[in-house]
Coordinates of C-alpha atoms in Angstrom, one line a residue:
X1 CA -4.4 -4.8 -7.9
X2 CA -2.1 -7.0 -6.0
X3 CA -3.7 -10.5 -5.6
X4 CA -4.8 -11.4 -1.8
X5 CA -4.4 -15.1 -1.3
X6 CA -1.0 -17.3 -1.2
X7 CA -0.9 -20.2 -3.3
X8 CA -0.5 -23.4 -0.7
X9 CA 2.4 -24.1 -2.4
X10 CA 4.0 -21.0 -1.4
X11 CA 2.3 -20.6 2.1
X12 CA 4.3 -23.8 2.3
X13 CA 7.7 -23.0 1.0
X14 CA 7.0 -19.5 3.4
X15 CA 6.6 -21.7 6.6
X16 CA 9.9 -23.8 5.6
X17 CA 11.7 -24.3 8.8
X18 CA 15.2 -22.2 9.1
X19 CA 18.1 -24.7 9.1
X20 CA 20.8 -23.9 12.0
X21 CA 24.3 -23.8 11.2
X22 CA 24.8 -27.3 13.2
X23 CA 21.9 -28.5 11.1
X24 CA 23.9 -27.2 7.6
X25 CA 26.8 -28.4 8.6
X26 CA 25.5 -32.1 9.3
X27 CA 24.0 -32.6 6.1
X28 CA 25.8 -31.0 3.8
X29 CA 29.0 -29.4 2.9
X30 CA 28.4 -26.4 1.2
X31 CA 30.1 -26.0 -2.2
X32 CA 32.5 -22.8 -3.1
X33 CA 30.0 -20.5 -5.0
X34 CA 30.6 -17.5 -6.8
X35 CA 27.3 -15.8 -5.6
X36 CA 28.3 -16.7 -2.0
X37 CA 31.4 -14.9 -3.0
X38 CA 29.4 -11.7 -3.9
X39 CA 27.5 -12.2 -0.6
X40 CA 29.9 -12.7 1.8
X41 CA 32.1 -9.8 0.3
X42 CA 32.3 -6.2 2.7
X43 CA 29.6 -4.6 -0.4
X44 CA 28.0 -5.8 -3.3
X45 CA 29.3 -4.2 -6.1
X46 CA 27.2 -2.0 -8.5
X47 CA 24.2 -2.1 -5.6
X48 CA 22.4 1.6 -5.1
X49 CA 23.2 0.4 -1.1
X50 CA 26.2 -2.0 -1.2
X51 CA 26.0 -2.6 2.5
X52 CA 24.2 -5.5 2.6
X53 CA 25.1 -6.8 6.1
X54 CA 20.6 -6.1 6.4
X55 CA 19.8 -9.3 4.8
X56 CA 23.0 -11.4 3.7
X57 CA 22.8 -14.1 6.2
X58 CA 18.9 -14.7 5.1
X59 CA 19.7 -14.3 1.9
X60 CA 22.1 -16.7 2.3
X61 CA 20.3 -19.6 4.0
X62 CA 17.9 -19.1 0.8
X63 CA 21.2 -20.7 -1.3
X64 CA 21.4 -23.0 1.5
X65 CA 18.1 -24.3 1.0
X66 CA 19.4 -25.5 -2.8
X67 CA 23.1 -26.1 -1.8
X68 CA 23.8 -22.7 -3.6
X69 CA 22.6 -24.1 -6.5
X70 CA 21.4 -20.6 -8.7
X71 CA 18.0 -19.1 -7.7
X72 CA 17.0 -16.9 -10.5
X73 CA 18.3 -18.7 -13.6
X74 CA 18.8 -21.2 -15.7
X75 CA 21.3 -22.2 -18.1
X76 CA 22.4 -18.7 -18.0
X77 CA 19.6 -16.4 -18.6
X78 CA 16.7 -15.3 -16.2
X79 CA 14.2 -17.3 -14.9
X80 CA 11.0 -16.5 -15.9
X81 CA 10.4 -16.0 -11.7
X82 CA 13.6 -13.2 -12.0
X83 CA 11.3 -11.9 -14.7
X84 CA 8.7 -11.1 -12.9
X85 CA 10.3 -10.5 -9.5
X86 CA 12.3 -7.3 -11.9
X87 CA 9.1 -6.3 -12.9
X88 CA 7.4 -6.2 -9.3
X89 CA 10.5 -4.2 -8.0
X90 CA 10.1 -1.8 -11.2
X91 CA 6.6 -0.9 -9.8
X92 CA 7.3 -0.5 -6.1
X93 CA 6.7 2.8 -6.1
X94 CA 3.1 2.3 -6.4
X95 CA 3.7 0.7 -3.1
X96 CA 5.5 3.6 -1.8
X97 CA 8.8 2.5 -2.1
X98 CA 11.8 3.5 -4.7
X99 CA 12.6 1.4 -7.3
X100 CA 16.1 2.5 -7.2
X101 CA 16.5 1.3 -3.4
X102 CA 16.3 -2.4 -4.7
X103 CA 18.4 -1.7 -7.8
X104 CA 15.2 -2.2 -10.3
X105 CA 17.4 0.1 -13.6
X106 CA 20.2 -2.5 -13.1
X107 CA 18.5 -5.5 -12.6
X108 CA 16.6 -4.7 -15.8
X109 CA 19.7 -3.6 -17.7
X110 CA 21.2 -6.8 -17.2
X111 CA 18.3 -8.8 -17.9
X112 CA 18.6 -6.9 -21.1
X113 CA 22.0 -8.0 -22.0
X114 CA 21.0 -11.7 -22.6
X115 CA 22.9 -14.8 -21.8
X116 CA 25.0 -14.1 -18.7
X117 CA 28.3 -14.7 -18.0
X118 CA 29.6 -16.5 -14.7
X119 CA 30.4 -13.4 -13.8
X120 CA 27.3 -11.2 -14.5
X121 CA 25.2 -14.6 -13.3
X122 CA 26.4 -14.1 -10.2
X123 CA 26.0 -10.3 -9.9
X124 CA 22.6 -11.1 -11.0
X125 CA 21.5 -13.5 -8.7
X126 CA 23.4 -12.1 -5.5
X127 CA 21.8 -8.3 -6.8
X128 CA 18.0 -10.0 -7.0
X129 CA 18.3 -11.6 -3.6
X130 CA 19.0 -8.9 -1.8
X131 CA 16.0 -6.9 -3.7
X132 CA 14.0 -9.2 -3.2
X133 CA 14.8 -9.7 0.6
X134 CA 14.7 -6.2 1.4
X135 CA 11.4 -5.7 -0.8
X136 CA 9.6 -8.8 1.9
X137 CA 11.1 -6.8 5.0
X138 CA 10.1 -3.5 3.8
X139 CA 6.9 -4.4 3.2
X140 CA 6.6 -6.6 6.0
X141 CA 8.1 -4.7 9.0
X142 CA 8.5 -1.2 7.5
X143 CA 12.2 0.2 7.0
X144 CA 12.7 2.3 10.0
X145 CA 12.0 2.9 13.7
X146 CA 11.0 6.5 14.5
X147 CA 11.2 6.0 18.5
X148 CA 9.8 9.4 19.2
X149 CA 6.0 8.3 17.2
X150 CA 5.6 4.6 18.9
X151 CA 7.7 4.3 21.5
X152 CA 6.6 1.3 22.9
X153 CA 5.6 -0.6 19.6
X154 CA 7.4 -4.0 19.2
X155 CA 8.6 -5.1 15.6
X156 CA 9.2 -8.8 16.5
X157 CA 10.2 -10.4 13.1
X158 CA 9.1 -14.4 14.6
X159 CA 6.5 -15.6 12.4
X160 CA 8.0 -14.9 9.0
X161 CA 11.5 -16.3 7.9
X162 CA 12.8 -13.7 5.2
X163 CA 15.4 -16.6 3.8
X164 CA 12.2 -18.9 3.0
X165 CA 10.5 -15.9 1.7
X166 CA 13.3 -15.1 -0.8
X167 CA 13.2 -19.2 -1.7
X168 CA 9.4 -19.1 -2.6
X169 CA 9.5 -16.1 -4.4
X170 CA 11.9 -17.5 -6.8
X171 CA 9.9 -20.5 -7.1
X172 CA 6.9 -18.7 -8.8
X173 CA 6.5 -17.2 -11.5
X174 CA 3.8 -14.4 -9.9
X175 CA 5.6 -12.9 -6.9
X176 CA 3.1 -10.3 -6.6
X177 CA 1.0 -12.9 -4.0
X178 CA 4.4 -13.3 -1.8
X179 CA 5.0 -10.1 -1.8
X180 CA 1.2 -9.1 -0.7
X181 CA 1.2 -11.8 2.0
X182 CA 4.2 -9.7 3.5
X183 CA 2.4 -7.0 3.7
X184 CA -0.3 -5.2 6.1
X185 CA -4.0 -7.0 5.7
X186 CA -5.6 -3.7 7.1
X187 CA -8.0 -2.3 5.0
X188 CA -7.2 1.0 5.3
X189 CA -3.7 0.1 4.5
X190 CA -5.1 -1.5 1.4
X191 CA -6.8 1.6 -0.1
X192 CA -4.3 3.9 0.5
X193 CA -1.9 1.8 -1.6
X194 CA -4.6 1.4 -3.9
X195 CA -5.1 5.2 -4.2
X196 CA -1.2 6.0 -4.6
X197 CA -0.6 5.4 -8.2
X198 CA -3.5 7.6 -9.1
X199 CA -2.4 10.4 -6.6
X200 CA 1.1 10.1 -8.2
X201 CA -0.3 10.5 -11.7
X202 CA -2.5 13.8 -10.9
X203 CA 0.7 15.2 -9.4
X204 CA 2.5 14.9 -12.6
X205 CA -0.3 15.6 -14.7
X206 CA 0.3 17.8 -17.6
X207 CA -2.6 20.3 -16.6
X208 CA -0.8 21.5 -14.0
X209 CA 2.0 23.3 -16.8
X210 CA -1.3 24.6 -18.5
X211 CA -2.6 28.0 -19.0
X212 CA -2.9 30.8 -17.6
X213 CA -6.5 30.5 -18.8
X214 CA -8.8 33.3 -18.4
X215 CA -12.8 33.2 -17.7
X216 CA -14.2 32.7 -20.8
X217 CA -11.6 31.4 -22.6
X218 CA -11.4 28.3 -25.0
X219 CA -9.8 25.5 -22.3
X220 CA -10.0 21.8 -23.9
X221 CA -8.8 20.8 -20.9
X222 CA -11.8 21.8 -18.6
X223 CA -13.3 18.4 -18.1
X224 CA -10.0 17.5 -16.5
X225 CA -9.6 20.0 -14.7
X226 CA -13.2 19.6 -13.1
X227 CA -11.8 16.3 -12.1
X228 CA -8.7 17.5 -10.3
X229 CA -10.6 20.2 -8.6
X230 CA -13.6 17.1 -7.6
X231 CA -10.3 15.4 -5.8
X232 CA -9.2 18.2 -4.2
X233 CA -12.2 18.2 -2.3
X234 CA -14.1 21.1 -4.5
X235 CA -17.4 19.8 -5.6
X236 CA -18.8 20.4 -8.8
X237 CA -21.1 24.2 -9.6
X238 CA -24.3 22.6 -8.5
X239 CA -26.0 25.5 -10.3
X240 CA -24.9 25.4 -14.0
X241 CA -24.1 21.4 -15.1
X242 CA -21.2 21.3 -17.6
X243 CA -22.1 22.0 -21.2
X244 CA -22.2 19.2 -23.2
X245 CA -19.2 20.7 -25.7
X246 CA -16.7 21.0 -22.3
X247 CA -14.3 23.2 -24.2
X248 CA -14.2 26.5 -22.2
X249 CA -13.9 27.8 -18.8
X250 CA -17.2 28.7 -18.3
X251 CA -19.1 30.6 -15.3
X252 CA -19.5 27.4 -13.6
X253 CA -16.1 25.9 -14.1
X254 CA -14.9 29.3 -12.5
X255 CA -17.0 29.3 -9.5
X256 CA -15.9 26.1 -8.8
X257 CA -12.4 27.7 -9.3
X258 CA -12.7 30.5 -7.0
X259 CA -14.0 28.2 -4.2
X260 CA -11.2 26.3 -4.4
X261 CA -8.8 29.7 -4.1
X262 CA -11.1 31.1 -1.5
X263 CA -10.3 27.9 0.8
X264 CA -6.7 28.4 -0.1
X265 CA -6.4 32.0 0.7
X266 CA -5.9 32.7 -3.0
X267 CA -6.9 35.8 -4.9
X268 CA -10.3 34.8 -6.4
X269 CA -9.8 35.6 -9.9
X270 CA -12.4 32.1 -11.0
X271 CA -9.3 31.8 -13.8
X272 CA -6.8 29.0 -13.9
X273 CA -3.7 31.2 -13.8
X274 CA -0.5 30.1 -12.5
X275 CA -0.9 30.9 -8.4
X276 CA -3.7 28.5 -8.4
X277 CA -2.3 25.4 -10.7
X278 CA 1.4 26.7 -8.3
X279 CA -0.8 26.0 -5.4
X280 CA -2.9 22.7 -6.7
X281 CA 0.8 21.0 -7.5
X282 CA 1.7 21.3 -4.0
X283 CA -1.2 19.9 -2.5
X284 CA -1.4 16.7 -4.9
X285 CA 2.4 16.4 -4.3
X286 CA 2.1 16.7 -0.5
X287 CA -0.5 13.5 -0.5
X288 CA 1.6 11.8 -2.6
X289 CA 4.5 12.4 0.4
X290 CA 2.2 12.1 3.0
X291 CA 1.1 8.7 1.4
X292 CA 4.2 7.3 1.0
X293 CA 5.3 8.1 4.6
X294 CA 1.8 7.1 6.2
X295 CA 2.6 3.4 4.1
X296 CA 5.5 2.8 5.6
X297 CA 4.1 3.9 9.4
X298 CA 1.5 1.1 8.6
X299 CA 4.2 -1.3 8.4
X300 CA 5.2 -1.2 11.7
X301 CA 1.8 -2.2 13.4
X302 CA 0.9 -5.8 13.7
X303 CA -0.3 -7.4 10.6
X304 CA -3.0 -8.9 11.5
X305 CA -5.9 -8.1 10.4
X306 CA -9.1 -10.3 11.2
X307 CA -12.9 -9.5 12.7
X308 CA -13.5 -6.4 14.3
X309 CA -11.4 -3.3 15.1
X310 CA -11.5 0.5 16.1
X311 CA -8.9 2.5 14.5
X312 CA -8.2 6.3 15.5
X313 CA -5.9 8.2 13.0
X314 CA -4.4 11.4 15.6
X315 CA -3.8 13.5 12.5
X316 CA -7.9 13.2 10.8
X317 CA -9.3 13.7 14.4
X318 CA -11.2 10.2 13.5
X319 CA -12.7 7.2 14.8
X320 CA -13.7 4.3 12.6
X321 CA -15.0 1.1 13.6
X322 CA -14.9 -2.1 11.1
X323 CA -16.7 -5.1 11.9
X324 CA -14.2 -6.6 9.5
X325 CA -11.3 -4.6 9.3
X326 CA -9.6 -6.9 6.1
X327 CA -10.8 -7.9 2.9
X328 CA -11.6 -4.0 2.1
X329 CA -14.7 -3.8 3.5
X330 CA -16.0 -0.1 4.3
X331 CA -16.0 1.1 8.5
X332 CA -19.4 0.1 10.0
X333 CA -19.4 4.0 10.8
X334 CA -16.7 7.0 12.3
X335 CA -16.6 9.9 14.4
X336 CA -15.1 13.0 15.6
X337 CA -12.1 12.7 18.4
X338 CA -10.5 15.1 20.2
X339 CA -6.8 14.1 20.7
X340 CA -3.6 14.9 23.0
X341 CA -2.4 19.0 22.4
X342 CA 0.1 19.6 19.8
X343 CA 2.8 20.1 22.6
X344 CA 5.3 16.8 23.5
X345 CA 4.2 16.2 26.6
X346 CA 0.6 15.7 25.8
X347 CA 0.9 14.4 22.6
X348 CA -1.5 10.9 22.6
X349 CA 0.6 8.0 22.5
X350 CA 0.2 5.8 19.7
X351 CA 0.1 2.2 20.5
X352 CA -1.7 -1.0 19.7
X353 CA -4.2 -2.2 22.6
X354 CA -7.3 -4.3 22.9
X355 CA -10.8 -2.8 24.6
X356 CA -11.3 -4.8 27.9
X357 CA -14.2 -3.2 29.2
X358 CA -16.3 -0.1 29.3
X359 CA -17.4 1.8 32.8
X360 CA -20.6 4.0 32.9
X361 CA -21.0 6.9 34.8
X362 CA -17.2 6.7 35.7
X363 CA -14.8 8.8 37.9
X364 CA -11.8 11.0 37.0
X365 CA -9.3 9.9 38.6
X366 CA -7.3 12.7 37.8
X367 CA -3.6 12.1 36.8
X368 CA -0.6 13.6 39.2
X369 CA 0.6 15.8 36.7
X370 CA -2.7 17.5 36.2
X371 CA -3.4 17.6 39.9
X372 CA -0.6 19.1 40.6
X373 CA 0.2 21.6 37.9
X374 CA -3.2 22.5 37.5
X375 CA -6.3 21.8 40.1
X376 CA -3.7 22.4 43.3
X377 CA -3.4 26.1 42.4
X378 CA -6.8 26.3 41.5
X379 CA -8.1 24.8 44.8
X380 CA -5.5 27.3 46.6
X381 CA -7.1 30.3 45.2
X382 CA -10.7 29.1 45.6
X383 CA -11.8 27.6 48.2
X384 CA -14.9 26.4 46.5
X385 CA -13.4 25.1 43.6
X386 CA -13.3 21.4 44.7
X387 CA -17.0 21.5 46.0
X388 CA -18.2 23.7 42.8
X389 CA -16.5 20.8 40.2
X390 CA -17.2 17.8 41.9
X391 CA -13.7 16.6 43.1
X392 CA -13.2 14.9 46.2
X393 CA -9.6 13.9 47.9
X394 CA -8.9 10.3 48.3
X395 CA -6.5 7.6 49.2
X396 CA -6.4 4.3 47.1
X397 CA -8.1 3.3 44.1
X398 CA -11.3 1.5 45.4
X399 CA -14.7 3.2 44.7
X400 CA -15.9 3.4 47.9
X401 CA -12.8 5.6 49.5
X402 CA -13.5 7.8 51.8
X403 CA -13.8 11.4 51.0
X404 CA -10.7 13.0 52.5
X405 CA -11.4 16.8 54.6
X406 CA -9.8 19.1 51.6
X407 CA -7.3 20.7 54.4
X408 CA -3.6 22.6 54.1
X409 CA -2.2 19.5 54.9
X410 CA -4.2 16.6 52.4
X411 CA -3.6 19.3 49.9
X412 CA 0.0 19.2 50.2
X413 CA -0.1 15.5 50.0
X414 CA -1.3 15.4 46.6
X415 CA 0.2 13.3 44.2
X416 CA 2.0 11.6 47.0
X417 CA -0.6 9.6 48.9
X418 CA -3.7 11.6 48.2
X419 CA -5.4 11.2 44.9
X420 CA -7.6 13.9 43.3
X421 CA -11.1 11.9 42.0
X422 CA -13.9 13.7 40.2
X423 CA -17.5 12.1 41.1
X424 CA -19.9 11.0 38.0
X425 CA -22.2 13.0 36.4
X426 CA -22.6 16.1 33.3
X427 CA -19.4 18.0 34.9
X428 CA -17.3 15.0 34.8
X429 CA -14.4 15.3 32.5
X430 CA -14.5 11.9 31.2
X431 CA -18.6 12.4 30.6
X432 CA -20.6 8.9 31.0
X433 CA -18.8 6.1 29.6
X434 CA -15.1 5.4 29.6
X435 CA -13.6 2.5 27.4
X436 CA -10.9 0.9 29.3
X437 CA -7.5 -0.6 27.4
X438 CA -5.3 -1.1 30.3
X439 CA -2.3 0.1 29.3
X440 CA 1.1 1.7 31.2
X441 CA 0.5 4.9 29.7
X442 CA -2.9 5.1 31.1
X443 CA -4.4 6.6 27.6
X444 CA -8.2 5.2 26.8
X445 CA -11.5 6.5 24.8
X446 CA -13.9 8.3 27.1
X447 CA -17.2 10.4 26.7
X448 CA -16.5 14.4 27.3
X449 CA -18.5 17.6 29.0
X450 CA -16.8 20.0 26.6
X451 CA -18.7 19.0 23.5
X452 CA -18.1 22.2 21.6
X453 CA -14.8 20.9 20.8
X454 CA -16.1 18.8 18.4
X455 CA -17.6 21.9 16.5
X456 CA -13.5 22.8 15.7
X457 CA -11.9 21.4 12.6
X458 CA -8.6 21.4 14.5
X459 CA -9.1 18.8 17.8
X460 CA -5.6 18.7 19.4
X461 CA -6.7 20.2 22.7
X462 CA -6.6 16.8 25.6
X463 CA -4.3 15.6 28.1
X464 CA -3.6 13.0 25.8
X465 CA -6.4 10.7 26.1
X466 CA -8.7 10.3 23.3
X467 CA -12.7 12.2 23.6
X468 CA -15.3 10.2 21.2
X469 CA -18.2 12.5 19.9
X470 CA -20.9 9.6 20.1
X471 CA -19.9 7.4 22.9
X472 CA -23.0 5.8 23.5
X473 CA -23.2 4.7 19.8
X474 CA -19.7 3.7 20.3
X475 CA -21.0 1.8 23.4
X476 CA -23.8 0.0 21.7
X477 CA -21.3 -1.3 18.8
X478 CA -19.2 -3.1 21.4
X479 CA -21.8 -4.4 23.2
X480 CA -23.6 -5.6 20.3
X481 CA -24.7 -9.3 20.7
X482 CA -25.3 -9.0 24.7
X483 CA -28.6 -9.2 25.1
X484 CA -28.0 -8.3 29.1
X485 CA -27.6 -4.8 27.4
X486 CA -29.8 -3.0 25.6
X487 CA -30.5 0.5 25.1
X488 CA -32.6 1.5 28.1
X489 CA -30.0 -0.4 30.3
X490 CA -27.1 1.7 29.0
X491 CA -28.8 4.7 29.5
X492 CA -30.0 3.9 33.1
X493 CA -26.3 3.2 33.5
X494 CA -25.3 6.3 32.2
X495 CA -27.2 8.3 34.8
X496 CA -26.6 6.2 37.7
X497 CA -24.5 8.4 39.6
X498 CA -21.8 5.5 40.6
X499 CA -19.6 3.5 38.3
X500 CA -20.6 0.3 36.7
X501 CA -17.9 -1.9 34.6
X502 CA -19.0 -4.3 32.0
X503 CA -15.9 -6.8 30.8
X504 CA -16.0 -8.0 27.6
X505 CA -15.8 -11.7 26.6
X506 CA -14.3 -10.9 23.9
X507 CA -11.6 -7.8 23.1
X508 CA -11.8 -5.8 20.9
X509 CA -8.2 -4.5 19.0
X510 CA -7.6 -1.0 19.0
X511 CA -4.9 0.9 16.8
X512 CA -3.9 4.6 17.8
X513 CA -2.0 5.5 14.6
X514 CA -0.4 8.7 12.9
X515 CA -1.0 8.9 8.7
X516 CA -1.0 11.8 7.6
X517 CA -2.5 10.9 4.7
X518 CA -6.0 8.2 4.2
X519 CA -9.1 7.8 2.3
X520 CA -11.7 10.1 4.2
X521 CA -15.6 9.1 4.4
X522 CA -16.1 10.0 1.0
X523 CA -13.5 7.7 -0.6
X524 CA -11.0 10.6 -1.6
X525 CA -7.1 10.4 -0.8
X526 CA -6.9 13.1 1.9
X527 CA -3.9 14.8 3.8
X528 CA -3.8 15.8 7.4
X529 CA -2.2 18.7 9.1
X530 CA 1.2 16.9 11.0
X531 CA -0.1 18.5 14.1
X532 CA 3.1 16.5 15.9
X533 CA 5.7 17.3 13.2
X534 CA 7.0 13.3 12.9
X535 CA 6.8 13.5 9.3
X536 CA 9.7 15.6 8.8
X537 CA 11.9 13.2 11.1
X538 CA 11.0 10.2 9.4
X539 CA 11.7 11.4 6.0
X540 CA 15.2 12.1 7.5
X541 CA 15.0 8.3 9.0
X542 CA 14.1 7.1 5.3
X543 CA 16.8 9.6 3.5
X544 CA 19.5 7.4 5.2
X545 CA 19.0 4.2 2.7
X546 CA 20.4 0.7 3.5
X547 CA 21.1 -1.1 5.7
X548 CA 18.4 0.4 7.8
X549 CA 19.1 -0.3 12.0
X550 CA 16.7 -3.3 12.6

């Protein structure tokens, strides 16, 4: 488990002030160096991605810190910093990352080789460098942009100077705590890393090359496979307990068996034969993809990470809320969503916002697209319809506009002039509370009148706003602390028939994200259908390697 908390030393050497050239060049005169030599060249020789135009100047400006004296060794053999920092990028792929992307089989061949020559000292420190500098951004800004998922997300890198990063790890002999600080402090961030190397071990697992095995047959594998089939989401034959001598497939391994092939449109045979291990190797290999690509989406939000917090994953249909949303404490408690269709324009946006303020008993004010592609031909066919659902025509945005005469002539001025608002109350589309993150995409969390929808495993059926399927516990969790508002207060204001807003004194962060992948309520790795196909894309982003476009 990665360690959480920075030595001061290194938080120090982390929050070293970058030197400017004018700076450099009025101190000191920097010395001909063959690592410079390796890092000013067009590609670093030998490197998986030779390009290292990424990260040279940081890397750089590390040397500069030392007057290019070496980083990573000493007297010609590795530091016992390099050591570790050759380890760490060995096991990246715990992390979600490929070991061969920061040239982890050559940095440990060399390290095997022993006393370096100039030569091979320089490859060696100009080769860990760049690792390491592209480890630190990977981790802490992701590798790529997919535009077409967050389009309006911001990947500022202020705050973190990769060159002082590089510096302090080679100045410890644990980088592991460098490295972590780079990295997202959100706990659900946290356990899916955490659950990764397991994942990746069950999808290599040797069981999966077993059998066939018939019912009834000696299997000394069974208690394994009771295990796989308990993380794929099968629970164990409540009936029959395991015998104590687990070396068969018994009745009750096999029912467990056939449930698993019933909810994976298998034949139901209750035998371990080679459709259903075929069909178990996908699935475990599929959340080690969908884990890997749901890491590196992560990346990309803010890191950090304090207090409260309401995260919606698009993909689960869920809602969790964390009263402390770092230091891996569990959500205070989730819900079912209903999220934007699965076609691209009314896909939900997925953004980083903060709660504001909530409104009971709100209007809809219905957006022009909707009001013109939908309710307009509606209205023209039914007179009634306007009356019969509770919309009026206004102008402005003030709660107390007039209600507009529904004529040939208003009508045609919708969208341009003439808005289309539904009044409060049961029929109202956005139910009785609407939680307000004021944002230019006009996407918030709001109650619902269709709450059937919530009965459906698959929830991609909005506009593109977000429906919560308990509101007013959603409600109570925000306003918890103001005594102004208590239970009977909310509900009065539910039913009031005319909007009330309550601001908060203090916002509340909210994270619309896309993993396909995440620890569901239950503590198991889960995928999720990718109801808005990104994944394929960015695994086409990723498939390009270095130097990634910043």
């Amino acid at each position: 488990m990665i360690v959480a908390v920075l030595r001061s030393t290194l938080v120090a050497a982390l929050l070293l002030p970058s030197l400017s050239d004018a700076q450099l060049a009025d101190t000191t005169v920097l010395p001909t160096s063959p690592v410079r030599a390796y890092l000013q060249a067009p590609r670093l020789a030998g490197a998986r991605w030779p390009s290292i135009g990424d990260v040279a100047s940081e890397v750089q400006r590390a040397y500069e810190r030392v007057n290019w004296a070496p980083l990573w060794t000493d007297r010609g053999r590795p530091t016992a910093s390099a050591l570790g920092v050759v380890r760490f990028l060995g096991a990246v792929d715990s992390l979600g990352l490929e070991p061969r992307d920061y040239d982890a089989p050559l940095l440990d061949s060399l390290v095997r080789q022993g006393p370096f020559d100039d030569s091979t000292q320089a490859r060696f420190e100009a080769t860990l460098s760049v690792a390491t500098a592209r480890a630190l951004s990977a981790l802490r800004w992701g590798r790529v942009r997919q535009p077409k998922a967050y389009p309006t997300l911001s990947r500022s890198r202020a705050g973190f100077d990769l060159g002082a990063g590089v510096y302090a790890v080679s100045r410890t002999r644990d980088p592991w705590p460098v490295f972590d600080q780079a990295a997202p402090q959100w706990t659900p961030y946290r356990q899916l890393q955490a659950a990764l190397p397991t994942a990746r071990r069950l999808a290599a697992d040797s069981l999966l090359d077993a059998g066939p095995v018939a019912t009834g047959a000696v299997f000394h594998e069974a208690p394994r496979l009771r295990a796989v089939l308990v993380t794929l989401g099968v629970p164990a034959d409540s009936a029959t307990p395991p015998p104590p001598a687990d070396t068969t497939l018994d009745a009750s391994l096999a029912r467990t068996l056939t449930r698993f092939q019933k909810s994976n449109r298998l034949k139901q045979t209750g035998a371990y034969d080679v459709p259903t291990r075929t069909r178990m190797r996908a699935i475990l290999r599929k959340r080690v993809r969908d884990a890997e690509l749901s890491l590196e989406r992560w990346r990309w939000l803010p890191r950090r990470a304090d207090g409260r917090a309401i995260i919606v994953n698009v993909p689960e249909y869920r809602l969790r809320v964390y009263d402390q949303v770092r230091g891996g404490q569990a959500p205070a408690f989730g819900m079912k969503v209903v999220v934007g269709r699965g076609v691209e324009d009314r896909f939900t946006p997925l953004f980083v916002d903060e709660v504001e303020h909530l409104i009971f008993s709100p209007f809809w004010e219905v957006p022009k697209t909707i009001a013109q592609e939908e309710i307009i031909p509606k209205l023209l066919a039914d007179s009634t319809y306007l009356a019969r659902n509770r919309y009026i025509l206004v102008r402005g945005t003030s709660d107390t506009a007039r209600a507009l005469t529904p004529d040939s002539a208003t009508i045609a001025k919708i969208g341009n002039g003439v808005r289309v608002r539904q009044l409060p109350g049961d029929y109202n589309s956005l139910g009785r509370i609407k939680f307000m993150l004021p944002n230019h995409l006009n996407i918030y969390l709001h109650d619902t009148n269709e709450k059937h929808f919530f009965q459906r495993d698959e929830r991609a059926l909005s506009h593109g706003c977000i429906r919560v399927s308990e509101p007013t516990r959603l409600a109570g969790w925000i306003l918890e602390g103001d005594t102004a508002w208590s239970d009977d207060r909310m509900k009065k204001a539910m039913k009031a028939g005319k909007p009330e807003t309550v601001r908060l004194d203090s916002h509340i962060p909210v994270l619309i994200v896309y993993h396909t992948a995440g620890i569901d309520d239950t503590g198991l790795l889960r995928s999720f259908r990718d109801v808005y196909k990104y994944d394929d894309e960015l695994e086409q982003l990723l498939a390009k390697g270095y130097p990634y476009p910043r």
